[in-house]
Coordinates of C-alpha atoms in Angstrom, one line a residue:
Chain Y
M1 CA -75.8 3.1 -29.3
L2 CA -74.0 3.7 -32.2
K3 CA -71.0 4.3 -30.3
Q4 CA -71.2 1.3 -28.5
I5 CA -71.0 -0.9 -31.1
C6 CA -68.0 1.5 -32.7
R7 CA -66.2 0.6 -29.1
V8 CA -67.2 -3.0 -29.3
I9 CA -65.7 -3.3 -32.9
V10 CA -62.6 -1.3 -31.7
L11 CA -61.9 -3.3 -28.8
A12 CA -62.8 -6.7 -30.9
C13 CA -60.2 -5.2 -33.4
G14 CA -57.7 -4.5 -30.6
V15 CA -58.0 -8.5 -29.3
V16 CA -57.9 -9.7 -33.0
L17 CA -54.5 -7.7 -33.2
A18 CA -52.9 -8.3 -29.8
S19 CA -53.2 -11.8 -30.2
G20 CA -52.1 -12.0 -33.9
I21 CA -49.1 -10.3 -32.7
A22 CA -48.6 -12.7 -29.5
R23 CA -49.0 -15.7 -32.3
A24 CA -46.5 -13.9 -35.0
A25 CA -43.3 -14.6 -32.5
D26 CA -42.8 -18.4 -32.3
V27 CA -39.6 -17.5 -30.2
V28 CA -38.8 -14.6 -28.0
I29 CA -35.0 -14.1 -27.6
G30 CA -34.2 -11.9 -24.4
I31 CA -31.8 -9.2 -24.7
P32 CA -29.8 -8.4 -21.5
S33 CA -27.9 -5.0 -21.6
W34 CA -24.3 -5.6 -23.0
S35 CA -22.8 -5.7 -26.5
S36 CA -22.0 -9.3 -27.1
A37 CA -25.4 -10.4 -25.9
D38 CA -26.9 -8.3 -28.2
A39 CA -24.9 -9.5 -31.3
T40 CA -25.6 -12.9 -30.4
A41 CA -29.1 -12.5 -30.0
H42 CA -29.1 -11.0 -33.6
V43 CA -27.5 -14.1 -34.9
V44 CA -29.8 -16.6 -33.0
K45 CA -32.8 -14.7 -34.4
E46 CA -31.2 -15.2 -37.8
I47 CA -30.3 -18.5 -37.8
L48 CA -33.8 -19.6 -36.3
S49 CA -36.1 -17.6 -38.5
S50 CA -33.4 -18.3 -41.9
R51 CA -33.2 -22.1 -41.2
L52 CA -36.3 -22.9 -39.5
G53 CA -38.9 -20.5 -40.8
L54 CA -39.9 -19.5 -37.4
D55 CA -41.1 -16.0 -36.5
V56 CA -38.6 -15.0 -34.0
A57 CA -38.7 -11.2 -31.9
V58 CA -36.4 -9.8 -29.8
K59 CA -37.2 -8.1 -26.3
T60 CA -34.7 -6.4 -24.0
G61 CA -34.4 -7.0 -20.4
T62 CA -32.5 -7.7 -17.2
N63 CA -31.1 -11.2 -16.6
E64 CA -33.9 -12.0 -13.9
E65 CA -36.7 -10.7 -16.2
I66 CA -35.2 -12.8 -19.3
F67 CA -35.0 -16.1 -17.1
A68 CA -38.7 -15.2 -15.6
G69 CA -39.9 -14.9 -18.7
I70 CA -38.7 -18.2 -19.8
D71 CA -39.8 -19.6 -17.0
Q72 CA -43.5 -18.4 -17.7
G73 CA -43.5 -19.0 -21.3
T74 CA -43.4 -15.3 -22.3
M75 CA -39.9 -15.2 -23.5
H76 CA -37.7 -18.4 -24.9
V77 CA -34.1 -17.8 -25.3
H78 CA -31.3 -16.1 -23.1
P79 CA -28.4 -15.7 -25.8
E80 CA -25.6 -15.4 -23.2
V81 CA -25.7 -16.7 -19.6
W82 CA -22.6 -16.0 -17.9
L83 CA -21.2 -18.7 -15.2
P84 CA -20.5 -18.5 -12.3
N85 CA -21.8 -14.7 -12.8
H86 CA -25.3 -16.0 -13.2
K87 CA -25.1 -19.2 -11.1
A88 CA -28.3 -18.2 -9.0
L89 CA -30.5 -17.9 -11.8
H90 CA -29.1 -20.9 -13.4
D91 CA -29.4 -22.8 -10.4
K92 CA -32.9 -21.6 -9.9
Y93 CA -34.4 -22.3 -13.4
V94 CA -32.3 -24.8 -14.8
L95 CA -31.6 -27.2 -12.1
G96 CA -34.5 -26.6 -9.7
R97 CA -37.6 -25.4 -11.8
K98 CA -36.1 -27.2 -14.6
T99 CA -38.0 -24.6 -17.1
A100 CA -34.8 -23.7 -18.5
I101 CA -31.6 -25.2 -20.5
L102 CA -28.4 -24.7 -20.6
S103 CA -26.6 -25.4 -24.0
E104 CA -23.9 -27.7 -23.3
K105 CA -21.1 -25.9 -25.0
G106 CA -20.2 -22.7 -23.2
V107 CA -17.7 -20.0 -24.9
P108 CA -14.7 -19.8 -22.6
A109 CA -14.7 -16.3 -21.3
E110 CA -12.3 -14.1 -19.0
Q111 CA -13.2 -11.3 -16.4
G112 CA -11.3 -8.8 -13.7
I113 CA -10.3 -5.7 -13.6
C114 CA -8.7 -3.7 -16.1
V115 CA -6.3 -0.7 -16.6
T116 CA -5.0 1.1 -20.0
R117 CA -1.6 -0.1 -21.0
R118 CA -0.5 2.9 -20.3
T119 CA -1.7 3.4 -17.1
A120 CA 0.4 -0.1 -16.3
E121 CA 3.2 1.4 -17.6
R122 CA 3.4 5.0 -16.4
F123 CA 1.9 4.1 -12.7
G124 CA 3.3 0.8 -12.5
I125 CA -0.3 0.0 -11.5
R126 CA 0.0 -3.9 -12.5
K127 CA -1.6 -6.0 -9.7
I128 CA -4.9 -5.9 -8.2
E129 CA -3.5 -4.9 -4.7
D130 CA -2.0 -2.0 -6.2
L131 CA -5.6 -0.4 -5.9
S132 CA -5.7 -1.4 -2.2
D133 CA -2.4 1.0 -1.7
P134 CA -3.8 4.4 -1.0
E135 CA -0.8 6.3 -2.6
K136 CA -1.3 4.5 -5.8
A137 CA -5.3 4.7 -5.6
K138 CA -4.8 8.3 -5.6
T139 CA -3.8 7.9 -9.3
F140 CA -7.5 7.4 -10.2
D141 CA -9.0 10.1 -7.9
T142 CA -10.7 12.5 -10.2
N143 CA -12.6 14.8 -7.4
Q144 CA -9.7 15.4 -5.1
D145 CA -11.0 13.4 -1.9
G146 CA -8.3 11.2 -1.5
L147 CA -9.9 8.2 -3.1
G148 CA -9.4 6.6 -6.6
E149 CA -12.9 5.6 -8.6
M150 CA -13.4 2.8 -10.8
W151 CA -16.5 1.4 -12.6
I152 CA -17.7 -2.0 -11.7
G153 CA -20.5 -2.5 -13.5
D154 CA -23.8 -1.9 -14.3
S155 CA -26.1 -1.7 -11.6
D156 CA -28.4 -4.9 -12.6
W157 CA -25.3 -7.2 -13.6
S158 CA -24.6 -10.1 -11.2
S159 CA -20.9 -9.5 -11.8
T160 CA -21.2 -6.1 -9.7
R161 CA -22.4 -7.5 -6.9
I162 CA -19.5 -9.8 -7.2
E163 CA -17.0 -7.1 -8.0
K164 CA -18.0 -5.0 -4.6
I165 CA -17.2 -8.7 -2.8
R166 CA -14.3 -8.8 -4.5
A167 CA -13.3 -5.0 -3.8
K168 CA -14.2 -5.9 0.2
S169 CA -12.0 -8.8 0.0
Y170 CA -8.7 -7.5 -1.4
G171 CA -9.3 -4.1 0.4
H172 CA -9.4 -1.7 -2.4
A173 CA -13.4 -1.3 -1.2
K174 CA -11.7 1.2 1.1
T175 CA -9.3 3.2 -1.0
M176 CA -11.6 3.3 -4.4
Q177 CA -15.0 4.8 -5.0
L178 CA -17.2 1.9 -6.7
L179 CA -19.4 3.2 -9.5
E180 CA -22.4 1.7 -11.2
A181 CA -23.4 2.5 -14.6
Q182 CA -24.4 1.9 -17.8
E183 CA -21.8 0.1 -20.1
T184 CA -22.3 2.7 -22.5
V185 CA -21.0 5.4 -20.3
A186 CA -18.1 3.6 -19.0
M187 CA -17.3 2.6 -22.4
A188 CA -17.1 6.5 -23.2
A189 CA -15.2 7.3 -20.0
I190 CA -12.4 4.7 -21.5
D191 CA -12.4 6.2 -24.7
A192 CA -12.0 10.0 -23.0
A193 CA -9.2 8.6 -21.0
V194 CA -7.4 7.1 -23.7
A195 CA -7.7 10.3 -25.7
V196 CA -5.7 12.6 -23.0
D197 CA -4.0 9.5 -21.6
R198 CA -5.6 9.9 -18.3
P199 CA -5.2 6.6 -15.9
L200 CA -8.1 4.5 -15.6
A201 CA -9.2 1.1 -13.8
F202 CA -12.4 -0.5 -14.5
Y203 CA -14.2 -3.6 -14.6
C204 CA -13.7 -5.6 -18.1
Y205 CA -14.7 -8.9 -19.4
A206 CA -13.4 -10.8 -22.6
P207 CA -14.8 -11.4 -25.6
H208 CA -15.2 -7.7 -25.7
H209 CA -14.9 -5.2 -28.5
L210 CA -13.2 -3.1 -26.2
F211 CA -10.0 -5.0 -26.7
S212 CA -9.9 -4.1 -30.7
L213 CA -10.5 -0.7 -30.1
H214 CA -8.1 0.1 -27.1
E215 CA -5.0 -1.2 -25.6
V216 CA -5.8 -2.3 -22.1
V217 CA -5.0 -4.9 -19.6
F218 CA -6.1 -7.3 -16.7
L219 CA -4.5 -6.4 -13.5
Q220 CA -2.7 -9.6 -12.3
E221 CA -4.9 -11.4 -9.4
P222 CA -4.1 -14.9 -7.7
P223 CA -5.5 -17.6 -9.5
Y224 CA -8.9 -19.1 -8.6
S225 CA -9.3 -21.0 -6.2
P226 CA -12.6 -22.8 -5.0
L227 CA -11.9 -22.4 -1.2
S228 CA -11.3 -19.0 -1.4
W229 CA -14.1 -18.2 -3.4
R230 CA -17.4 -17.8 -0.9
V231 CA -20.2 -15.7 -2.9
V232 CA -23.4 -15.3 -0.8
D233 CA -26.5 -14.5 -2.7
P234 CA -28.5 -11.8 -1.4
A235 CA -31.5 -13.7 -1.6
D236 CA -30.3 -16.2 0.6
D237 CA -28.6 -13.8 2.9
P238 CA -29.5 -9.7 3.6
Q239 CA -25.8 -9.8 4.9
W240 CA -24.4 -11.3 2.0
L241 CA -21.4 -8.5 1.7
D242 CA -20.4 -9.3 5.0
H243 CA -20.5 -13.0 4.7
S244 CA -18.6 -13.4 1.5
Q245 CA -15.2 -13.6 0.5
A246 CA -13.2 -13.7 -2.6
A247 CA -9.9 -12.1 -2.8
V248 CA -8.8 -14.2 -5.7
A249 CA -9.2 -14.2 -9.9
W250 CA -12.4 -15.1 -11.3
P251 CA -12.8 -19.0 -12.1
T252 CA -12.7 -19.5 -16.1
S253 CA -16.3 -18.1 -17.0
F254 CA -18.1 -19.4 -19.8
L255 CA -20.9 -18.2 -21.8
H256 CA -24.1 -20.3 -22.6
I257 CA -27.0 -20.0 -24.5
V258 CA -30.1 -20.8 -22.4
Y259 CA -33.3 -21.7 -24.0
S260 CA -36.7 -22.9 -22.5
A261 CA -37.5 -26.3 -21.9
K262 CA -41.0 -26.1 -23.7
L263 CA -39.4 -25.6 -26.8
A264 CA -38.3 -29.0 -26.9
D265 CA -42.5 -30.0 -27.4
T266 CA -43.7 -26.6 -29.2
H267 CA -40.5 -26.1 -31.7
P268 CA -38.1 -29.3 -31.0
K269 CA -36.2 -28.4 -34.3
A270 CA -35.2 -25.2 -32.5
A271 CA -34.3 -26.5 -29.1
K272 CA -32.1 -29.1 -31.0
L273 CA -30.5 -26.6 -32.7
L274 CA -30.0 -24.2 -29.9
S275 CA -28.4 -26.9 -27.9
A276 CA -26.2 -27.5 -30.7
I277 CA -24.8 -23.6 -31.8
R278 CA -21.2 -23.7 -30.8
L279 CA -19.7 -20.3 -30.6
D280 CA -15.9 -19.2 -29.6
V281 CA -14.1 -16.3 -28.5
D282 CA -13.0 -15.0 -32.0
T283 CA -16.6 -15.6 -33.3
V284 CA -18.2 -13.3 -30.2
S285 CA -15.7 -10.8 -30.5
E286 CA -15.9 -10.5 -34.1
M287 CA -19.9 -10.1 -34.0
T288 CA -19.6 -7.4 -31.3
Y289 CA -16.6 -5.5 -33.2
A290 CA -18.6 -5.4 -36.0
I291 CA -22.2 -3.7 -35.0
V292 CA -20.8 -2.0 -31.8
V293 CA -17.6 -0.2 -33.4
D294 CA -18.2 -0.3 -37.3
G295 CA -21.8 0.3 -36.6
I296 CA -23.3 -2.5 -38.6
P297 CA -27.0 -2.6 -38.0
A298 CA -27.3 -5.8 -35.7
A299 CA -30.0 -7.7 -38.3
D300 CA -27.6 -6.8 -41.6
F301 CA -24.7 -8.0 -39.9
A302 CA -26.5 -11.6 -38.8
R303 CA -27.9 -12.0 -41.9
Q304 CA -24.7 -12.0 -43.8
W305 CA -22.8 -13.7 -40.9
V306 CA -25.7 -16.3 -41.1
K307 CA -24.9 -16.5 -45.0
D308 CA -20.9 -16.5 -44.6
N309 CA -21.2 -18.9 -42.4
A310 CA -23.5 -21.6 -43.8
E311 CA -21.6 -24.8 -43.5
R312 CA -21.0 -24.3 -40.0
I313 CA -24.6 -23.9 -39.1
D314 CA -25.3 -26.8 -41.5
A315 CA -23.4 -28.7 -39.1
W316 CA -25.0 -27.7 -35.8
A317 CA -28.4 -28.4 -37.5
A318 CA -27.4 -32.0 -38.3
A319 CA -25.9 -32.5 -34.8
K320 CA -27.6 -35.2 -32.9
Chain F
M1 CA -31.0 30.3 -47.7
G2 CA -34.1 31.7 -46.2
C3 CA -34.1 35.3 -45.5
S4 CA -34.6 34.5 -41.5
Q5 CA -31.5 32.4 -41.5
M6 CA -29.5 35.5 -43.0
M7 CA -30.9 38.2 -40.5
N8 CA -30.0 35.3 -37.8
R9 CA -26.6 35.1 -39.2
E10 CA -26.0 39.1 -39.5
L11 CA -27.6 39.5 -35.8
T12 CA -25.1 37.1 -34.5
A13 CA -22.3 38.6 -36.0
K14 CA -23.3 41.9 -34.8
I15 CA -24.2 40.4 -31.6
M16 CA -20.6 38.7 -31.3
N17 CA -18.6 41.7 -32.4
T18 CA -20.1 43.5 -29.5
L19 CA -19.6 40.6 -27.1
R20 CA -15.6 40.6 -28.2
A21 CA -15.5 44.5 -28.0
R22 CA -17.1 44.7 -24.8
A23 CA -16.7 43.3 -20.9
V24 CA -20.3 42.6 -20.4
A25 CA -22.6 41.4 -17.8
R26 CA -19.8 41.0 -15.1
R27 CA -21.4 41.5 -12.0
L28 CA -24.6 39.6 -13.4
W29 CA -22.8 36.4 -14.4
Q30 CA -21.1 36.6 -11.0
T31 CA -24.2 36.5 -9.2
A32 CA -26.0 34.2 -11.6
I33 CA -25.5 30.6 -11.0
V34 CA -25.7 30.3 -14.7
G35 CA -28.9 29.6 -15.7
C36 CA -29.7 26.2 -14.2
A37 CA -28.8 27.0 -10.2
L38 CA -32.9 25.7 -9.5
I39 CA -32.3 22.0 -10.5
V40 CA -29.0 21.5 -9.0
S41 CA -28.1 21.0 -5.2
L42 CA -27.2 24.6 -4.2
A43 CA -25.1 22.9 -1.5
A44 CA -22.0 23.2 -3.1
H45 CA -19.8 20.5 -2.7
E46 CA -16.9 22.1 -1.1
A47 CA -14.7 19.1 -1.7
F48 CA -14.8 19.4 -5.2
A49 CA -11.9 22.0 -5.8
A50 CA -12.9 25.0 -8.0
S51 CA -9.6 24.8 -9.9
S52 CA -8.7 22.1 -12.4
K53 CA -5.2 21.3 -13.9
I54 CA -4.0 22.4 -17.0
Y55 CA -0.5 21.3 -19.0
D56 CA 2.1 23.7 -19.2
Q57 CA 3.9 23.1 -22.7
Q58 CA 7.3 25.5 -21.3
E59 CA 7.5 23.9 -18.0
R60 CA 6.3 20.5 -18.9
R61 CA 4.4 20.0 -16.1
W62 CA 0.6 20.0 -14.4
I63 CA -0.1 23.3 -13.1
E64 CA -3.2 24.7 -11.2
F65 CA -5.9 26.2 -13.1
T66 CA -7.5 28.4 -10.4
P67 CA -10.3 31.2 -11.3
E68 CA -7.4 33.9 -10.9
R69 CA -4.9 32.1 -13.0
A70 CA -7.9 31.9 -15.7
K71 CA -8.5 35.3 -15.3
A72 CA -4.8 36.5 -15.7
F73 CA -4.3 34.2 -18.6
Y74 CA -7.3 35.3 -20.7
K75 CA -6.0 39.3 -20.2
R76 CA -2.8 38.2 -21.4
H77 CA -3.7 35.9 -24.4
N78 CA -7.2 37.4 -25.1
Q79 CA -8.2 33.5 -25.3
T80 CA -8.3 30.4 -23.3
P81 CA -5.2 27.8 -22.7
A82 CA -4.2 26.1 -26.0
S83 CA -6.0 23.1 -24.9
F84 CA -9.3 24.3 -24.4
S85 CA -9.4 25.8 -27.9
R86 CA -11.7 23.8 -30.3
Q87 CA -9.5 21.1 -32.3
V88 CA -9.8 17.8 -34.4
V89 CA -8.4 15.4 -32.1
P90 CA -7.8 11.4 -32.6
F91 CA -10.8 9.6 -30.7
R92 CA -11.6 5.9 -31.0
T93 CA -14.7 5.1 -29.9
A94 CA -17.9 2.8 -30.7
E95 CA -20.3 5.8 -30.4
K96 CA -21.7 7.0 -33.7
P97 CA -20.9 10.4 -35.3
G98 CA -22.8 13.3 -34.2
T99 CA -22.6 11.6 -30.3
I100 CA -21.4 14.2 -28.0
I101 CA -19.4 13.1 -24.6
I102 CA -18.7 15.1 -21.8
D103 CA -15.4 14.7 -19.8
G104 CA -16.1 17.2 -16.7
V105 CA -13.1 15.8 -15.1
R106 CA -10.9 17.4 -17.9
H107 CA -12.9 19.9 -18.9
F108 CA -13.8 18.7 -22.5
L109 CA -16.5 18.2 -24.7
Y110 CA -16.1 15.8 -27.5
L111 CA -18.3 15.4 -30.7
V112 CA -17.7 12.3 -32.3
L113 CA -16.4 12.7 -36.1
P114 CA -16.5 9.8 -38.7
D115 CA -13.0 8.0 -39.0
K116 CA -12.1 7.7 -35.4
K117 CA -11.9 11.3 -34.5
A118 CA -13.7 14.1 -32.7
I119 CA -13.8 18.1 -32.6
R120 CA -12.8 19.0 -28.7
Y121 CA -14.0 21.8 -27.1
G122 CA -13.0 23.6 -23.9
I123 CA -15.9 23.7 -21.1
G124 CA -16.6 25.0 -17.7
V125 CA -18.8 23.1 -15.5
G126 CA -20.1 23.8 -12.0
R127 CA -18.2 23.6 -8.7
E128 CA -19.5 19.8 -8.1
G129 CA -18.8 18.8 -11.5
F130 CA -21.8 17.9 -14.0
G131 CA -23.7 16.7 -10.7
W132 CA -24.9 14.0 -12.4
T133 CA -23.7 11.2 -15.0
G134 CA -25.9 9.4 -17.9
I135 CA -27.2 9.3 -21.5
V136 CA -29.4 12.3 -22.6
Q137 CA -30.5 13.3 -25.8
V138 CA -30.4 17.0 -27.3
G139 CA -34.1 17.8 -27.0
R140 CA -34.2 21.3 -28.3
K141 CA -31.9 23.8 -29.5
Q142 CA -32.2 27.9 -29.2
E143 CA -30.3 30.9 -30.5
W144 CA -30.0 33.6 -28.1
P145 CA -32.0 31.9 -25.5
R146 CA -33.9 33.6 -22.6
W147 CA -32.7 33.2 -19.1
T148 CA -35.0 33.2 -16.1
P149 CA -33.2 33.5 -12.8
P150 CA -34.4 30.9 -10.4
K151 CA -36.6 32.3 -7.2
E152 CA -33.8 31.3 -4.8
M153 CA -31.1 33.1 -6.6
I154 CA -33.8 36.6 -6.9
E155 CA -33.8 36.0 -3.1
R156 CA -30.5 36.5 -2.7
D157 CA -30.1 39.5 -4.8
P158 CA -32.9 41.2 -5.1
K159 CA -31.7 43.3 -8.3
L160 CA -32.8 40.2 -10.2
E161 CA -36.3 40.6 -9.8
K162 CA -36.6 42.6 -12.7
Y163 CA -35.7 39.2 -15.0
A164 CA -38.6 37.5 -12.9
N165 CA -39.9 37.1 -15.9
G166 CA -37.4 36.0 -17.9
M167 CA -34.1 38.0 -19.6
P168 CA -34.2 38.3 -23.5
G169 CA -31.7 36.5 -25.3
G170 CA -28.5 38.9 -25.9
P171 CA -24.9 39.6 -25.6
E172 CA -25.4 40.2 -21.5
N173 CA -27.6 37.4 -21.1
P174 CA -25.4 34.9 -18.9
L175 CA -26.6 31.9 -21.1
G176 CA -24.6 33.2 -24.0
A177 CA -25.3 33.1 -27.8
R178 CA -26.7 29.6 -28.0
A179 CA -28.3 26.7 -25.7
I180 CA -28.5 23.0 -26.6
Y181 CA -31.1 21.6 -24.0
L182 CA -30.8 18.2 -22.6
F183 CA -33.7 16.0 -22.6
E184 CA -33.9 12.1 -21.0
G185 CA -36.8 10.4 -23.6
S186 CA -39.4 13.2 -23.5
R187 CA -38.5 14.8 -20.4
D188 CA -36.5 18.5 -20.1
T189 CA -33.8 17.4 -17.5
L190 CA -33.4 21.1 -17.3
Y191 CA -29.6 20.8 -18.1
R192 CA -28.2 22.7 -20.9
I193 CA -24.7 23.3 -23.0
H194 CA -24.8 26.9 -23.1
G195 CA -22.5 29.9 -23.9
T196 CA -21.1 32.5 -21.4
T197 CA -20.3 36.2 -21.2
E198 CA -17.1 34.7 -19.4
P199 CA -15.0 33.1 -21.9
W200 CA -12.0 33.2 -19.2
S201 CA -14.0 30.5 -17.0
I202 CA -13.5 28.0 -19.7
G203 CA -11.4 24.8 -18.0
L204 CA -13.3 25.8 -14.1
N205 CA -15.4 24.0 -12.0
I206 CA -17.1 27.5 -11.1
S207 CA -21.1 28.4 -10.7
S208 CA -23.5 25.6 -11.3
G209 CA -23.9 22.3 -13.5
C210 CA -24.5 23.4 -16.8
I211 CA -21.9 23.1 -19.2
R212 CA -20.8 26.4 -20.4
M213 CA -18.8 26.9 -23.8
N214 CA -17.4 30.2 -25.1
N215 CA -19.8 31.5 -27.7
D216 CA -17.9 30.8 -31.0
D217 CA -17.7 27.3 -29.7
V218 CA -21.5 26.7 -28.7
V219 CA -22.5 28.5 -31.9
D220 CA -20.2 26.0 -33.8
L221 CA -21.7 23.0 -32.0
Y222 CA -25.2 24.0 -32.2
Q223 CA -24.7 23.7 -36.1
R224 CA -23.3 20.5 -36.0
V225 CA -25.3 18.7 -33.8
Q226 CA -28.6 17.3 -34.3
I227 CA -31.6 17.1 -32.4
G228 CA -32.0 13.8 -30.6
A229 CA -28.2 13.2 -31.0
K230 CA -27.0 11.0 -27.7
V231 CA -25.3 12.8 -25.0
I232 CA -23.1 10.9 -22.6
V233 CA -21.5 12.6 -19.5
L234 CA -18.8 11.1 -18.1
F235 CA -18.6 10.2 -14.2
Q236 CA -16.9 13.0 -11.9
G237 CA -16.0 11.5 -9.0
A238 CA -19.1 10.0 -6.9
S239 CA -21.5 12.4 -9.5
L240 CA -22.3 9.1 -10.9
L241 CA -24.1 7.6 -7.4
K242 CA -26.6 10.9 -8.1
G243 CA -28.0 9.4 -11.5
V244 CA -30.3 12.1 -13.9

C-alpha cells in the first residue's frame, strides 16, 4: 500500500514537473544544423526574452521537424528558412496550411560550388563545367578511382538534393563522387586541405564564417534562369532526379525567419517583433564568425549583441 | 606526482629504449591486421592503393611512397620522412583547441592548438583508408594496451591462438605504447588511435582501418588529449558513404 502511495506521489510530481517545463517555454525556436541558423536562433531568443520577458527555449531539429513542430504548436520559430531551398516546406505550411508565417524581408544569400583560391590559381579550375572535364575532375581524386570527390552538403539539407540535380544537369555527377556529411566534417576537410595546399571543391553558401576563415571562391556558372530551373520535389515524384534539370546558377536566395501563425494570438508582441526583424549579410556573418570561429558561447554573444544593437532592436519593436 | 605515475614513466622510458634498440614483433605485426580487423571489412579495397605520395624536397616533386620505399627510407635515416614528423603548423579552423582532425588522405593527424595552430603528426591508415568518416569522441585512453586478435585472424594464423585471451601490453604488442579509444556517444566504435611496432609504416595505407602512430607520437598525443575530445575523421574517397 505504502509503495502504491509512493508511486502515485512520484507520478503526480512527474506530471506537475513536466507540465511546468512545458509551460515554461512561451516560445520554442528550432535550430537546424548549420551555423548561421544557430547564431540567429540565439539572437532571436535573447531579443524575445530581454525585450518581451518571454521564456524562450531552443531545440535542434531538421527543417522538416521544425516546420512540423510549428504546424503542431510544439515549436514556434525557424530562424533561417532559405528560399528557394525550402520552397516545398514553405509552400506546404506557409501557403497551404497557413500555420506558419514568413517574415517579409529576407537576407540575400548566395550558394553554389566553391574551390579554394589556390585550387583556382594552380589548376585553373574556375568554372563549374571544369568539374565535368574528366582530367580536371581527377584533381580532386583522393582514392585513385579516376573520379574526384566533393562534398555537396548534409544529407537532410534541401540544397543537397538540388546539388544532385545540378550535378546531373551539368554532367559532373559522372566525373565527381558526390559526398554527403555533416557540415563540421566538411569544414574540417577544408581546414586540412588549406593547411597542405590540397585542391578541394565543395558546396558553399554565404553568409558563412568560412569566407572569413579561408580564401575560397565560387565557381563561375551560367546565370539563373527560371526557364532552365526545373526542380522536382521527391514528395511529388519518385523519379524526381530524372525529371529535374538545373544547369544554371542558383537564383539569388533569401534567408527568412518563419514563425507560428498562432503567435499572433498567444504572444502578439512576439509575432510583431519577429515580422519586423531585419538582419543583413554582414550581421549574420559577424554573428556566425564570433560564435563558430572565435568560440564565444552563443548565449553570451547574443546577450552582448542585443545590448550593442539596442537602437536597432528598438526600431524593430516600434515598427508598425 | 604520484608514485604510480613515476613508475609508469620509468616503465615507459625503459620500454621505449627497448623498442628503439630492438626490431620487435616483425612477423606478428605483418600477420596481424593491427588490432581492429574485426570491425573493419576484411575485403580489402583493392582500388585504394597501399602507397601514398610524399614531396621530395630535393627533387621538388611528388613521389610514390610504397612500403618498399618506406622501409628503405627508414633503414637509411632511422626515421620517417620529415613531413610525417611531429610539428607545429599553422592551422586555421573553427574547431576548439583539443580537437583531433584526422586526414587519412595525407596521413596527418592534427591536434588543434590555440591561435590558429595545430600539432601535426604522421599516421598510417588501413588499406581502404580509415573506412569511415564522421565525428566521434575520445572515450577512453590506455597505456600499453592489451591486444586480442580477432577470431578470423586466429583462423588464418593458428600461431596466434596463444593470444586468444589477449596479448599483454608491451614492446611486442602491435598496438604499441598507447591506445586512444574512439566512442560515438557512450558506444565504443572499436576504432582506436594507437602506437605501432613498425614505425616505418607511418604514411602508408596498409593493414586495417585503425590509426597508427609511432610510439613517441602516440605517447605525446596521449598526454595532450582529453577524454571527451572531439575527433573528426575526414573523408577519403567514398569512405564517407559508409558512415560510422
